[in-house]
Amino acid sequence: MINVAVIGAAGRMGRQVVEAVEGHPGMTLVAALDAGDNLAQAAQAGATVAVDFTVPAVTEANVHELIDLGIHAVVGTTGWDADALARVAEHLTQRPELGVLIAPNFALGAVLAMRFSAAAARYFESVEVIELHHPDKVDAPSGTATHTAQGIARARREAGRAPSPDATTHDPLGARGALVDDVRVHAVRLRGLVAHEEVLLGNPGEQLTIRHDSFDRISFMPGVLEGVSQVARHPGLTVGLEHFLEL
Ligand code: NAD
């Protein structure tokens, strides 16, 4: 039995995680915490793993506190940058038995789409990423899109591929989107959407589109539960659920 605490338990994702943990035969929900609660309650309740789906402004502080409390962490909150990740990795050196998994996307299809995009990117002259989300999302581009673009950029560098061609010299309004590691990323916010991503790959005379759609937050739960099951066996910092899967 794994004793689990959920942080951000009153949020859209947190509520879903609470339900998923309660429905898992190998897990017990021992704490459901939200803003204003003290994380020490998770330790007092006997949690060995905590799941964080909160907000970008607080997630890093939560993870440092969980490390101090001796609790493994599975983190879905987005907004992490390289410096914040490095601080967590450094902190974990003081507690080498603990594992922290930070995954920008827990949907198995999204993880596969990232993997397929990186595999394809070396064979195409042009590649751009479009992420599409509900309009209540506070950060852009999404963590998934950033992670996807970074994976594509790494694959292209390894293959000696030049950045995608682009003759634009005048773009005062930023219509060409963000640049993540030399890969263009576009963010759409539209009522009715949940979480979607398209990777467009272009060559002379052909296009490959890799698209993933999360229609419901339930799509993230198998990945979250996999993370909770495995995090104690993966000490140190892991970024991306793909490292816990046999792909
Ligand atoms: P939400 O706003 O519905 O929920 C956030 C919750 O965190 C709220 O209940 C809020 O009160 C709580 N909170 C704020 N500060 C807190 C604190 N200090 N301690 C404890 N709780 C606190 O947001 P959401 O839609 O559930 O998304 C949460 C995060 O998860 C976002 O960053 C989102 O982008 C991300 N997300 C990740 C994935 C993934 O697969 N990795 C999937 C969907 C969403």
Tab-separated table of C-alpha atoms and ligand atoms in Angstrom:
chain	number	residue	atom	x	y	z
A	1	MET	CA	0.000	0.000	0.000
A	2	ILE	CA	1.316	3.447	-0.912
A	3	ASN	CA	0.110	6.289	1.330
A	4	VAL	CA	-0.570	9.269	-0.901
A	5	ALA	CA	-1.127	12.972	-0.230
A	6	VAL	CA	-2.650	15.197	-2.903
A	7	ILE	CA	-1.654	18.874	-2.914
A	8	GLY	CA	-3.971	21.177	-4.816
A	9	ALA	CA	-6.742	18.688	-4.013
A	10	ALA	CA	-9.520	21.244	-4.563
A	11	GLY	CA	-8.367	22.082	-8.092
A	12	ARG	CA	-9.539	20.590	-11.389
A	13	MET	CA	-6.646	18.128	-11.619
A	14	GLY	CA	-6.374	17.605	-7.868
A	15	ARG	CA	-9.998	16.460	-7.579
A	16	GLN	CA	-9.435	13.941	-10.362
A	17	VAL	CA	-6.251	12.648	-8.684
A	18	VAL	CA	-8.068	12.246	-5.350
A	19	GLU	CA	-10.673	10.088	-7.103
A	20	ALA	CA	-8.038	8.066	-9.000
A	21	VAL	CA	-5.992	7.376	-5.845
A	22	GLU	CA	-9.122	6.403	-3.901
A	23	GLY	CA	-10.032	3.982	-6.683
A	24	HIS	CA	-6.586	2.333	-6.844
A	25	PRO	CA	-6.329	-0.924	-4.884
A	26	GLY	CA	-2.628	-0.375	-4.050
A	27	MET	CA	-2.950	3.194	-2.751
A	28	THR	CA	-4.517	4.944	0.234
A	29	LEU	CA	-5.342	8.639	0.188
A	30	VAL	CA	-4.097	9.944	3.553
A	31	ALA	CA	-4.218	13.721	2.966
A	32	ALA	CA	-6.006	16.062	0.557
A	33	LEU	CA	-4.470	19.523	0.961
A	34	ASP	CA	-5.047	22.844	-0.742
A	35	ALA	CA	-4.068	26.509	-0.334
A	36	GLY	CA	-3.765	27.460	3.339
A	37	ASP	CA	-3.013	23.915	4.529
A	38	ASN	CA	0.343	23.009	6.032
A	39	LEU	CA	2.301	20.371	4.059
A	40	ALA	CA	3.542	18.926	7.357
A	41	GLN	CA	0.033	17.442	7.630
A	42	ALA	CA	0.999	15.082	4.797
A	43	ALA	CA	3.922	13.727	6.830
A	44	GLN	CA	1.816	13.519	10.002
A	45	ALA	CA	-0.773	11.490	8.055
A	46	GLY	CA	1.955	9.055	6.984
A	47	ALA	CA	2.200	9.992	3.290
A	48	THR	CA	5.198	8.514	1.497
A	49	VAL	CA	4.308	10.029	-1.892
A	50	ALA	CA	2.724	13.436	-2.580
A	51	VAL	CA	1.151	14.498	-5.861
A	52	ASP	CA	1.329	18.245	-6.619
A	53	PHE	CA	-1.129	19.859	-9.040
A	54	THR	CA	-1.094	23.438	-7.791
A	55	VAL	CA	0.022	26.660	-9.477
A	56	PRO	CA	3.380	27.621	-11.002
A	57	ALA	CA	3.995	30.229	-8.265
A	58	VAL	CA	4.038	27.704	-5.402
A	59	THR	CA	5.004	24.307	-6.813
A	60	GLU	CA	8.776	24.678	-6.384
A	61	ALA	CA	8.439	25.694	-2.729
A	62	ASN	CA	6.108	22.717	-2.188
A	63	VAL	CA	8.662	20.308	-3.651
A	64	HIS	CA	11.490	21.659	-1.447
A	65	GLU	CA	9.245	21.294	1.599
A	66	LEU	CA	8.306	17.728	0.615
A	67	ILE	CA	12.012	16.861	0.296
A	68	ASP	CA	12.616	18.276	3.793
A	69	LEU	CA	9.690	16.181	5.053
A	70	GLY	CA	11.140	13.014	3.444
A	71	ILE	CA	8.229	12.531	1.008
A	72	HIS	CA	8.639	11.452	-2.635
A	73	ALA	CA	6.968	13.881	-5.058
A	74	VAL	CA	5.041	13.457	-8.310
A	75	VAL	CA	4.534	16.875	-9.852
A	76	GLY	CA	2.237	17.830	-12.708
A	77	THR	CA	2.200	21.578	-12.151
A	78	THR	CA	3.783	23.428	-15.053
A	79	GLY	CA	5.987	26.516	-15.143
A	80	TRP	CA	9.310	24.871	-14.219
A	81	ASP	CA	12.467	26.365	-15.754
A	82	ALA	CA	16.033	25.014	-15.849
A	83	ASP	CA	17.111	26.972	-12.732
A	84	ALA	CA	14.199	25.697	-10.655
A	85	LEU	CA	14.889	22.108	-11.777
A	86	ALA	CA	18.568	22.511	-10.900
A	87	ARG	CA	17.672	23.741	-7.394
A	88	VAL	CA	15.520	20.638	-6.815
A	89	ALA	CA	18.262	18.314	-8.130
A	90	GLU	CA	20.758	20.012	-5.815
A	91	HIS	CA	18.412	19.741	-2.805
A	92	LEU	CA	17.909	16.031	-3.534
A	93	THR	CA	21.629	15.377	-3.099
A	94	GLN	CA	20.978	15.881	0.649
A	95	ARG	CA	18.264	13.180	0.559
A	96	PRO	CA	19.593	10.615	-1.945
A	97	GLU	CA	16.850	8.108	-1.088
A	98	LEU	CA	14.065	10.419	-2.332
A	99	GLY	CA	12.605	10.612	-5.823
A	100	VAL	CA	10.948	13.595	-7.507
A	101	LEU	CA	9.148	13.149	-10.831
A	102	ILE	CA	8.202	16.343	-12.655
A	103	ALA	CA	6.186	15.598	-15.781
A	104	PRO	CA	4.822	18.283	-18.069
A	105	ASN	CA	2.234	15.827	-19.370
A	106	PHE	CA	0.957	12.642	-17.773
A	107	ALA	CA	-1.187	11.569	-20.743
A	108	LEU	CA	0.393	8.469	-22.261
A	109	GLY	CA	-0.585	9.601	-25.775
A	110	ALA	CA	1.107	12.959	-25.249
A	111	VAL	CA	4.294	11.268	-24.047
A	112	LEU	CA	4.253	9.086	-27.155
A	113	ALA	CA	3.552	12.119	-29.395
A	114	MET	CA	6.643	13.822	-27.946
A	115	ARG	CA	8.719	10.719	-28.597
A	116	PHE	CA	7.398	10.344	-32.181
A	117	SER	CA	7.997	14.067	-32.879
A	118	ALA	CA	11.613	13.868	-31.765
A	119	ALA	CA	12.113	10.757	-33.907
A	120	ALA	CA	10.598	12.465	-36.972
A	121	ALA	CA	12.212	15.883	-36.521
A	122	ARG	CA	15.581	14.906	-37.940
A	123	TYR	CA	14.015	13.943	-41.279
A	124	PHE	CA	12.156	17.220	-41.962
A	125	GLU	CA	13.380	20.652	-43.003
A	126	SER	CA	10.712	22.525	-41.029
A	127	VAL	CA	8.995	21.847	-37.729
A	128	GLU	CA	6.645	23.941	-35.613
A	129	VAL	CA	4.601	23.151	-32.494
A	130	ILE	CA	1.048	24.345	-31.785
A	131	GLU	CA	-0.414	23.853	-28.312
A	132	LEU	CA	-4.132	24.411	-27.756
A	133	HIS	CA	-5.755	24.696	-24.309
A	134	HIS	CA	-8.817	25.918	-22.389
A	135	PRO	CA	-8.731	29.679	-21.712
A	136	ASP	CA	-8.389	29.274	-17.913
A	137	LYS	CA	-4.793	28.102	-18.271
A	138	VAL	CA	-2.462	30.763	-16.790
A	139	ASP	CA	0.904	29.968	-18.413
A	140	ALA	CA	2.060	29.856	-22.034
A	141	PRO	CA	3.572	28.114	-23.818
A	142	SER	CA	2.473	24.922	-22.081
A	143	GLY	CA	5.041	22.763	-20.321
A	144	THR	CA	4.250	20.013	-22.805
A	145	ALA	CA	4.956	22.253	-25.790
A	146	THR	CA	8.223	23.427	-24.244
A	147	HIS	CA	9.269	19.838	-23.506
A	148	THR	CA	8.241	18.778	-27.031
A	149	ALA	CA	10.215	21.619	-28.635
A	150	GLN	CA	13.280	20.851	-26.515
A	151	GLY	CA	13.140	17.167	-27.534
A	152	ILE	CA	12.796	18.119	-31.191
A	153	ALA	CA	15.683	20.619	-30.927
A	154	ARG	CA	17.925	18.009	-29.274
A	155	ALA	CA	17.177	15.452	-32.021
A	156	ARG	CA	17.843	18.023	-34.751
A	157	ARG	CA	21.135	19.129	-33.174
A	158	GLU	CA	22.281	15.502	-32.917
A	159	ALA	CA	21.391	14.992	-36.596
A	160	GLY	CA	23.151	18.211	-37.659
A	161	ARG	CA	19.853	19.727	-38.885
A	162	ALA	CA	19.732	23.515	-39.297
A	163	PRO	CA	16.877	25.478	-37.649
A	164	SER	CA	13.670	25.605	-39.718
A	165	PRO	CA	13.913	28.088	-42.601
A	166	ASP	CA	12.052	31.366	-42.041
A	167	ALA	CA	12.364	34.517	-44.145
A	168	THR	CA	10.384	36.690	-41.703
A	169	THR	CA	12.142	39.989	-41.009
A	170	HIS	CA	9.149	42.057	-39.881
A	171	ASP	CA	6.907	40.728	-37.090
A	172	PRO	CA	6.133	43.624	-34.715
A	173	LEU	CA	3.182	41.789	-33.099
A	174	GLY	CA	4.928	38.473	-32.501
A	175	ALA	CA	2.701	36.554	-34.915
A	176	ARG	CA	5.434	33.979	-35.504
A	177	GLY	CA	5.091	32.748	-31.927
A	178	ALA	CA	7.643	31.930	-29.243
A	179	LEU	CA	11.070	30.450	-29.936
A	180	VAL	CA	11.977	27.483	-27.732
A	181	ASP	CA	15.460	26.199	-28.561
A	182	ASP	CA	15.061	27.517	-32.129
A	183	VAL	CA	11.674	25.767	-32.549
A	184	ARG	CA	8.572	27.953	-33.063
A	185	VAL	CA	5.782	27.325	-30.545
A	186	HIS	CA	2.276	28.778	-30.928
A	187	ALA	CA	-0.315	28.895	-28.132
A	188	VAL	CA	-4.095	28.865	-28.750
A	189	ARG	CA	-6.595	29.480	-25.910
A	190	LEU	CA	-10.138	28.470	-26.797
A	191	ARG	CA	-13.276	27.772	-24.759
A	192	GLY	CA	-14.245	24.133	-25.090
A	193	LEU	CA	-10.709	22.766	-25.393
A	194	VAL	CA	-8.906	20.748	-22.703
A	195	ALA	CA	-5.259	20.073	-23.725
A	196	HIS	CA	-4.121	19.459	-27.292
A	197	GLU	CA	-0.885	19.557	-29.244
A	198	GLU	CA	0.053	19.454	-32.900
A	199	VAL	CA	3.524	19.070	-34.308
A	200	LEU	CA	3.773	20.099	-37.966
A	201	LEU	CA	6.722	18.709	-39.925
A	202	GLY	CA	7.356	19.916	-43.454
A	203	ASN	CA	9.520	18.856	-46.359
A	204	PRO	CA	9.288	19.883	-50.028
A	205	GLY	CA	5.997	18.402	-51.240
A	206	GLU	CA	4.934	16.688	-47.987
A	207	GLN	CA	3.739	17.312	-44.464
A	208	LEU	CA	3.506	15.063	-41.434
A	209	THR	CA	1.195	16.104	-38.586
A	210	ILE	CA	1.460	14.452	-35.178
A	211	ARG	CA	-1.532	15.381	-33.026
A	212	HIS	CA	-2.565	14.457	-29.525
A	213	ASP	CA	-5.860	15.384	-27.829
A	214	SER	CA	-6.724	15.115	-24.155
A	215	PHE	CA	-10.532	15.420	-24.195
A	216	ASP	CA	-10.875	14.876	-20.472
A	217	ARG	CA	-8.604	15.192	-17.431
A	218	ILE	CA	-9.079	11.480	-16.853
A	219	SER	CA	-6.500	10.992	-19.635
A	220	PHE	CA	-3.769	12.091	-17.207
A	221	MET	CA	-4.659	9.616	-14.442
A	222	PRO	CA	-2.955	6.393	-15.668
A	223	GLY	CA	0.296	8.345	-15.966
A	224	VAL	CA	-0.099	9.968	-12.541
A	225	LEU	CA	-0.781	6.567	-10.928
A	226	GLU	CA	2.224	5.088	-12.757
A	227	GLY	CA	4.343	7.946	-11.396
A	228	VAL	CA	3.077	7.385	-7.831
A	229	SER	CA	3.773	3.628	-8.128
A	230	GLN	CA	7.311	4.074	-9.428
A	231	VAL	CA	8.720	7.293	-7.962
A	232	ALA	CA	10.252	5.648	-4.866
A	233	ARG	CA	12.216	3.303	-7.147
A	234	HIS	CA	13.709	6.278	-9.072
A	235	PRO	CA	15.756	8.346	-6.605
A	236	GLY	CA	16.841	11.820	-7.690
A	237	LEU	CA	15.094	14.159	-10.118
A	238	THR	CA	13.322	12.760	-13.187
A	239	VAL	CA	11.832	15.167	-15.734
A	240	GLY	CA	9.240	13.518	-17.983
A	241	LEU	CA	7.108	10.405	-17.529
A	242	GLU	CA	8.827	8.793	-20.524
A	243	HIS	CA	11.710	7.805	-18.213
A	244	PHE	CA	9.315	5.594	-16.193
A	245	LEU	CA	7.894	3.864	-19.306
A	246	GLU	CA	9.396	1.182	-21.491
A	247	LEU	CA	9.188	2.925	-24.861
B	1	NAD	P1	-6.589	24.694	-10.709
B	1	NAD	O1	-6.422	26.174	-10.635
B	1	NAD	O2	-7.948	24.119	-10.940
B	1	NAD	O3	-6.059	24.047	-9.335
B	1	NAD	C1	-4.946	24.498	-8.625
B	1	NAD	C2	-5.215	24.236	-7.144
B	1	NAD	O4	-4.022	24.511	-6.422
B	1	NAD	C3	-6.324	25.126	-6.560
B	1	NAD	O5	-7.274	24.337	-5.857
B	1	NAD	C4	-5.560	26.053	-5.642
B	1	NAD	O6	-6.343	26.483	-4.523
B	1	NAD	C5	-4.423	25.143	-5.212
B	1	NAD	N1	-3.304	25.847	-4.603
B	1	NAD	C6	-2.815	27.080	-4.873
B	1	NAD	N2	-1.790	27.371	-4.063
B	1	NAD	C7	-1.606	26.290	-3.252
B	1	NAD	C8	-0.702	25.989	-2.210
B	1	NAD	N3	0.239	26.860	-1.826
B	1	NAD	N4	-0.796	24.780	-1.617
B	1	NAD	C9	-1.731	23.893	-1.991
B	1	NAD	N5	-2.633	24.129	-2.969
B	1	NAD	C10	-2.561	25.317	-3.591
B	1	NAD	O7	-5.556	24.186	-11.794
B	1	NAD	P2	-5.541	22.778	-12.585
B	1	NAD	O8	-6.295	22.905	-13.858
B	1	NAD	O9	-5.903	21.686	-11.632
B	1	NAD	O10	-4.008	22.668	-12.990
B	1	NAD	C11	-2.988	22.632	-11.988
B	1	NAD	C12	-1.633	22.600	-12.665
B	1	NAD	O11	-1.478	21.359	-13.350
B	1	NAD	C13	-1.403	23.690	-13.715
B	1	NAD	O12	-0.060	24.123	-13.652
B	1	NAD	C14	-1.657	22.959	-15.021
B	1	NAD	O13	-0.996	23.549	-16.113
B	1	NAD	C15	-1.080	21.608	-14.696
B	1	NAD	N6	-1.514	20.480	-15.509
B	1	NAD	C16	-0.582	19.526	-15.753
B	1	NAD	C17	-0.928	18.378	-16.432
B	1	NAD	C18	0.098	17.307	-16.626
B	1	NAD	O14	-0.212	16.260	-17.243
B	1	NAD	N7	1.325	17.480	-16.141
B	1	NAD	C19	-2.234	18.210	-16.898
B	1	NAD	C20	-3.177	19.207	-16.641
B	1	NAD	C21	-2.804	20.338	-15.916
